[in-house]
XYZ file of C-alpha atoms in Angstrom:
351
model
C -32.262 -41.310 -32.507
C -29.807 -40.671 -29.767
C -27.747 -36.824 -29.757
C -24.326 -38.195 -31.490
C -26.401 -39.721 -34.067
C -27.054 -36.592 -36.446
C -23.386 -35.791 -36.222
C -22.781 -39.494 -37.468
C -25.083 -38.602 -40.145
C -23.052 -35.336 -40.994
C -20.312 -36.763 -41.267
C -21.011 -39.717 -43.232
C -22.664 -37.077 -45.881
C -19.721 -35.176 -45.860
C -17.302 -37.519 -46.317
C -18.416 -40.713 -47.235
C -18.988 -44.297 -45.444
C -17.241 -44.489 -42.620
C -15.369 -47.779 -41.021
C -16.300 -49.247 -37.819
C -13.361 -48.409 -35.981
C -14.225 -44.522 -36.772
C -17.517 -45.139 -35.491
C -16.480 -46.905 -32.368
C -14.347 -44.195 -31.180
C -17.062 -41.590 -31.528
C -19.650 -43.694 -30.063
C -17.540 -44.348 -27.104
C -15.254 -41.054 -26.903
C -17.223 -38.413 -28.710
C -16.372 -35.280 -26.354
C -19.529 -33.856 -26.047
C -22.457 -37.236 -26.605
C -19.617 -40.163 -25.960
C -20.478 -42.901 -24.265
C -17.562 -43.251 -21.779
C -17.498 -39.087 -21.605
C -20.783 -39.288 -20.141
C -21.415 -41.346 -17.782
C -20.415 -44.085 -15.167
C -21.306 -47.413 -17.202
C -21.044 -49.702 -14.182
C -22.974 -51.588 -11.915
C -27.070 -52.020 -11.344
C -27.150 -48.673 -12.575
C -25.387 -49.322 -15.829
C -25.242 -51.214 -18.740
C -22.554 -53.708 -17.137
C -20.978 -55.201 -14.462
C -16.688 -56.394 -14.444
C -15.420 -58.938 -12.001
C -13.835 -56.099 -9.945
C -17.051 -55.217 -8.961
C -18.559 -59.065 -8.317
C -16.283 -59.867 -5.775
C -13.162 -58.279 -3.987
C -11.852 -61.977 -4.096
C -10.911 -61.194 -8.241
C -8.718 -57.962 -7.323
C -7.354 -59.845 -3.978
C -5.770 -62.442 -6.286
C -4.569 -60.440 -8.917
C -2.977 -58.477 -5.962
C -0.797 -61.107 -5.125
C 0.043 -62.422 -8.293
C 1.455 -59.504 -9.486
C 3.316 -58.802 -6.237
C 4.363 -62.409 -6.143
C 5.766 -61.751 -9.894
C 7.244 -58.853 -8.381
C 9.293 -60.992 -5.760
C 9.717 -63.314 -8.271
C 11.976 -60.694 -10.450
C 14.093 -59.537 -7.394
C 11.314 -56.813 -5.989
C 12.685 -53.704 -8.139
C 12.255 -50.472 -6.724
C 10.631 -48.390 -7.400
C 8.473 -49.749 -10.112
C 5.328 -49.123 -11.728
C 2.022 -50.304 -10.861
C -0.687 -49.451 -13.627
C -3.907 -50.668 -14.686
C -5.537 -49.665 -18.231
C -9.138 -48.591 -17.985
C -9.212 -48.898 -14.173
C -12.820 -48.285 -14.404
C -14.387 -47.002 -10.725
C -10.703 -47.950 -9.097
C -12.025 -51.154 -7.616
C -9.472 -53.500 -8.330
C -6.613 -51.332 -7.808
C -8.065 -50.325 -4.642
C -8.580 -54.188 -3.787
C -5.029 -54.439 -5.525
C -3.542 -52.279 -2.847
C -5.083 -54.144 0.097
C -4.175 -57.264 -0.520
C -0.724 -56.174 -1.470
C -0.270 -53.918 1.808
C 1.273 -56.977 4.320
C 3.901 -57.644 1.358
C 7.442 -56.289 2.563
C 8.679 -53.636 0.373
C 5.836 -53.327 -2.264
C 4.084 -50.623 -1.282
C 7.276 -48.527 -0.720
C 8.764 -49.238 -4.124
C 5.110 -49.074 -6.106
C 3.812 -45.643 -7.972
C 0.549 -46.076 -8.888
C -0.524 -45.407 -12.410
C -3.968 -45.573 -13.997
C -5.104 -44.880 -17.622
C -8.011 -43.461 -17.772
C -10.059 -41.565 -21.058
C -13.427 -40.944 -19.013
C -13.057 -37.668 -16.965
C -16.234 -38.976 -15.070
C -14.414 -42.318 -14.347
C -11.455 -40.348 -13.293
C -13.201 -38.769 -10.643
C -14.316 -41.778 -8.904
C -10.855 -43.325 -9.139
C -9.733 -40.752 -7.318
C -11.810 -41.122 -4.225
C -10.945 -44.967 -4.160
C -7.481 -45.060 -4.942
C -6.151 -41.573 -4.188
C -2.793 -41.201 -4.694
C -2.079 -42.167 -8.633
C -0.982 -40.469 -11.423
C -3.320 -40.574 -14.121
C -2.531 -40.973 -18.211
C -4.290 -40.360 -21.477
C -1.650 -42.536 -23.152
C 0.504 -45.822 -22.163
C 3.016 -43.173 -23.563
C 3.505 -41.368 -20.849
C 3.858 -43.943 -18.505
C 8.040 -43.984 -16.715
C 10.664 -45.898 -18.102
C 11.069 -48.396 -15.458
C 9.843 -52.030 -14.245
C 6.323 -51.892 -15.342
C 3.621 -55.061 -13.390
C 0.152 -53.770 -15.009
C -3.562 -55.404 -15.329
C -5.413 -54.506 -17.848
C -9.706 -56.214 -17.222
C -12.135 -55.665 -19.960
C -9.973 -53.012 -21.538
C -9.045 -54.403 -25.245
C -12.722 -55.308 -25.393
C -13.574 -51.553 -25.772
C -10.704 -50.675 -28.320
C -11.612 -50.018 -31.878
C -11.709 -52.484 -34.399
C -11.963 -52.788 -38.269
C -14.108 -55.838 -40.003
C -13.275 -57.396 -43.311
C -15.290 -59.643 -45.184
C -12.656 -62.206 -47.284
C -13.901 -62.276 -50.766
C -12.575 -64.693 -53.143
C -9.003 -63.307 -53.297
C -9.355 -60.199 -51.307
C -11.395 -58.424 -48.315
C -14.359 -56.143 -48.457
C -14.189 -53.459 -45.639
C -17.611 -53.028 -43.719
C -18.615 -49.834 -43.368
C -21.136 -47.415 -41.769
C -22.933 -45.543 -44.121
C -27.361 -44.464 -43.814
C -30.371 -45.120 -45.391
C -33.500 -43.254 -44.971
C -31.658 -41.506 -42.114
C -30.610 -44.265 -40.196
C -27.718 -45.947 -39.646
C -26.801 -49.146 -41.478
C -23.951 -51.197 -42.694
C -22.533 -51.275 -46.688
C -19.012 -53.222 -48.075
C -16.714 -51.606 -49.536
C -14.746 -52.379 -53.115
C -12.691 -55.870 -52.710
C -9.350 -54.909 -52.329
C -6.012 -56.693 -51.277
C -5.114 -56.197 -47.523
C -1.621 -57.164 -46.937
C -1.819 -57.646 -43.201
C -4.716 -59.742 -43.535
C -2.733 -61.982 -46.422
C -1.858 -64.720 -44.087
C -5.885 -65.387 -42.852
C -6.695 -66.129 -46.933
C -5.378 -69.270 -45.585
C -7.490 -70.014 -42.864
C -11.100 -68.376 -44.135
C -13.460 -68.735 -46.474
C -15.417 -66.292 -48.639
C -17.860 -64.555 -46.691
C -16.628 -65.044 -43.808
C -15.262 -61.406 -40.999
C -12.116 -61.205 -39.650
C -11.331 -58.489 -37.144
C -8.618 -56.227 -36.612
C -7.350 -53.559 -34.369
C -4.356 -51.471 -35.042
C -4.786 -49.724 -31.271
C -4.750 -52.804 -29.319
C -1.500 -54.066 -31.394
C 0.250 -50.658 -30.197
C -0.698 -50.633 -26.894
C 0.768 -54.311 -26.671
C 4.073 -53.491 -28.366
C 4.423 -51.069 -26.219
C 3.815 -52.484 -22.549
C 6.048 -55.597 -24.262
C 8.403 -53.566 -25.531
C 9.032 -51.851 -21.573
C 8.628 -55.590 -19.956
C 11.085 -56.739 -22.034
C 14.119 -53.307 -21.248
C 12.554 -52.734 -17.668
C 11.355 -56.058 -16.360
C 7.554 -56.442 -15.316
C 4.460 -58.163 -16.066
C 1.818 -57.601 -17.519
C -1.847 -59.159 -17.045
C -4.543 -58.770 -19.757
C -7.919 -60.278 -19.241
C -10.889 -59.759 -21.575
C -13.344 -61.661 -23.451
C -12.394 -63.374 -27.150
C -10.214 -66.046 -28.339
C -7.126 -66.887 -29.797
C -7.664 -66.329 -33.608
C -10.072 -63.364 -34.733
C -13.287 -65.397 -36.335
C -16.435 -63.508 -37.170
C -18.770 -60.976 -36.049
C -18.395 -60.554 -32.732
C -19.235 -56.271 -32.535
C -21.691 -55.932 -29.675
C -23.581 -53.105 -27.525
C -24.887 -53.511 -24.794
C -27.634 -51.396 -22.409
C -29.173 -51.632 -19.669
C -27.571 -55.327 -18.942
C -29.351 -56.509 -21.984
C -27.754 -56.777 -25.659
C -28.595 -53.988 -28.298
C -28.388 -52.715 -31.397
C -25.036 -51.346 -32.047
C -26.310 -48.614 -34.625
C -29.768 -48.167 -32.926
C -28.432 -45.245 -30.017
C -25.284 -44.665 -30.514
C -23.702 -42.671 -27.393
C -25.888 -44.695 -25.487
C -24.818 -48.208 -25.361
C -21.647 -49.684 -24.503
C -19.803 -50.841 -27.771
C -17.264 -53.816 -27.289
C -15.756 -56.864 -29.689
C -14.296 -60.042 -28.962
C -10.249 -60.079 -28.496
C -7.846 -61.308 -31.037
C -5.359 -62.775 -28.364
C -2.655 -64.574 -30.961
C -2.511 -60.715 -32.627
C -1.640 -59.227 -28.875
C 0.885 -62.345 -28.408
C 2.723 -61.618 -31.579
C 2.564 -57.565 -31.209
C 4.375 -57.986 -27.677
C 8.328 -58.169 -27.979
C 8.327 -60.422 -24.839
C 7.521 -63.420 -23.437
C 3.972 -64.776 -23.294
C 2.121 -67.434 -21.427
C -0.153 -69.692 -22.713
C -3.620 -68.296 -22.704
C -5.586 -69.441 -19.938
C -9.283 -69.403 -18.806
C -9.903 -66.785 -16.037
C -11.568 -69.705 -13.893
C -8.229 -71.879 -14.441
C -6.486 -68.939 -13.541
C -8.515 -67.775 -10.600
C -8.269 -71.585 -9.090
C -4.342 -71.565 -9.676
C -4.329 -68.684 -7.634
C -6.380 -69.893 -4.474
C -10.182 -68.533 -5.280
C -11.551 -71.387 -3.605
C -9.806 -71.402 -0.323
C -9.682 -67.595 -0.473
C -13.750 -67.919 -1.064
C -14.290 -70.846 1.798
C -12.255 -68.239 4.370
C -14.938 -65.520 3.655
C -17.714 -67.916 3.742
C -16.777 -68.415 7.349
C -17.541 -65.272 8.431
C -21.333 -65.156 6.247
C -24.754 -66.336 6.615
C -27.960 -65.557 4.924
C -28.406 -63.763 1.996
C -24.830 -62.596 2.198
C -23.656 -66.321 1.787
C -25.794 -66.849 -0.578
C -24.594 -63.588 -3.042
C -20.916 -64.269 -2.012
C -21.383 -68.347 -3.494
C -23.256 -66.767 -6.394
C -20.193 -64.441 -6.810
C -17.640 -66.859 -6.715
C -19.550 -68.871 -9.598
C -19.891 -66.293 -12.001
C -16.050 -65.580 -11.769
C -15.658 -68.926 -12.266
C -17.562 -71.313 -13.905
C -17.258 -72.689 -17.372
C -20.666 -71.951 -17.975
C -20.387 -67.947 -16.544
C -17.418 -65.780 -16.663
C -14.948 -69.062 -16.101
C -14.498 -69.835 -19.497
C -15.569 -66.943 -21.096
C -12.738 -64.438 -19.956
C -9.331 -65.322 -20.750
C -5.708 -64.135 -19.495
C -2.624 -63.346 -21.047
C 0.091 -63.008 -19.365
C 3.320 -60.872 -20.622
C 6.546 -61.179 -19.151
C 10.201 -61.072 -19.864
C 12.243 -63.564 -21.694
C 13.957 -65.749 -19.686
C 11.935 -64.510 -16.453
C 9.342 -67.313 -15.279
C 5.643 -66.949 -15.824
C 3.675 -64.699 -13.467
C 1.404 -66.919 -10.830
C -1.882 -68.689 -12.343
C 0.111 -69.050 -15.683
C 2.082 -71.607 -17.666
C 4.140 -71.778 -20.462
């Protein structure tokens, strides 16, 4: 039993079963026993690793795809450069290198980062330095807005329905014998769900989450007024199907009710729902190895392989596959691209 999970238990007694998008956010933000309050979840040392911190060659690239976007849109000034869930501040950091030989950018940019985890905060801070950081997408200026946003939907809170014959079942968290466990609740109609009776069957879990459409009409919203673009790349598909909730610890999968507090919790992204939530323009979604080869990975990789031998040849090739192969991250991580109507696509994307 892990230290958030009697207050879980509390709570449930006090007030009833509660959904899996309440139990998400106190797994993961709880102030005191939260996952992301707690502790830095990256690297060896952690329960996972993002491409940011495989190779620099990820955050190079997305550099210059956003600044080329940037030139693309007449190089506004001064604009906004943010990144949701920056985690450690690798890829802005890697971000703001590449970027630094492009005329203009770094003069017009203000750096922005969104950031919940004060301990992930700190560590942004010594890589990135000057930023302004952000509870909220709220808060960020009213201006041209080119943002990134890896592995950050992934970690949002979502709700699960179970289509009955007519209607959905909500799951739910309840406990049994003092643990954790899940339980349905009544069938009931779900009007934003009505359109997915047409393309489920009973028994089957759809996902939803209400956060993840506000954040995206949001950022679409100031694309659209301001000008920008806007980068998302996470894990899923285009059409929420099935289970896909997940923890993970130590590298390894777990049991999402086992320790919560302890493991990372993250579920698959519903990428038609953050298309059709974003008043904007949207590419077609892409595979993050398409996307990584549109932008140059391969050349970018062969240049650094020039300079390497040994072992450090041999991680850099290994790093350069797992970004990119069908088989790794390639086709596993996808990217959706937001950008004005009218405007072209950013770099790496097509319409």
């Amino acid at each position: 039993m892990s230290a958030l999970t009697p207050h879980l238990l509390a709570r449930i007694e006090a007030h009833g079963p509660m959904t899996v998008a309440d139990f998400m956010t106190e797994a993961l933000l709880h102030p005191e026993h939260g996952y992301y309050t707690t502790r830095d979840p990256l690297g060896a040392a952690g329960d996972f690793t993002t491409a940011p911190e495989i190779s620099q060659m990820f955050g190079e690239l997305i550099g210059l795809a956003l600044a080329q976007a940037w030139l693309d849109q007449g190089a506004p000034s001064p604009f906004t450069l943010a990144e949701l869930g920056p985690g450690r501040g690798t890829l802005m950091a890697d971000i703001l290198r590449a970027t630094r030989q492009v005329p203009g950018f770094h003069a017009a940019a203000k750096v922005h980062l969104a950031e919940a985890s004060p301990t992930l905060r700190a560590k942004q801070q010594e890589l990135v330095g000057d930023a302004t950081w952000h509870s909220s997408i709220d808060t960020l200026p009213a201006q041209p807005l080119f943002l990134v946003a890896n592995e950050f939907f992934d970690a949002l809170p979502i709700r699960q329905f179970l289509r009955a014959d007519t209607g959905w079942h909500e799951r739910m968290i309840t406990f049994r014998d003092g643990a954790l466990t899940f339980a349905l609740g009544p069938e009931l109609p779900q009007p934003d769900l009505e359109h997915r009776l047409a393309d489920t069957v009973p028994d089957q879990i759809v996902e939803t989450c209400a956060p993840a459409l506000a954040v995206c009409d949001r950022i679409g919203a100031s694309i659209q007024t301001h000008g920008g673009v806007a980068l998302l790349i996470d894990y899923g598909g285009w059409t929420s199907l099935g289970d896909t909730l997940q923890a993970l610890q130590n590298h390894a999968p777990a049991d999402p009710l086992a320790a919560p507090g302890t493991a990372d919790l993250t579920a698959h992204v519903d990428f038609e729902a953050l298309a059709k939530a974003a008043p904007c323009a949207h590419a077609d979604l892409t595979p993050q190895g398409v996307f990584l080869e549109r932008l140059g990975i391969t050349q970018r990789a062969q240049s650094l392989a020039s300079h390497l031998s040994g072992e450090a040849l041999k991680s850099h090739i290994a790093a350069h596959r797992r970004l990119t192969h069908p088989q790794e991250m390639g086709n596993l991580f996808m990217v959706l691209a937001l950008f004005p109507k009218g405007a072209p696509p950013p770099p790496g994307c097509l319409t």
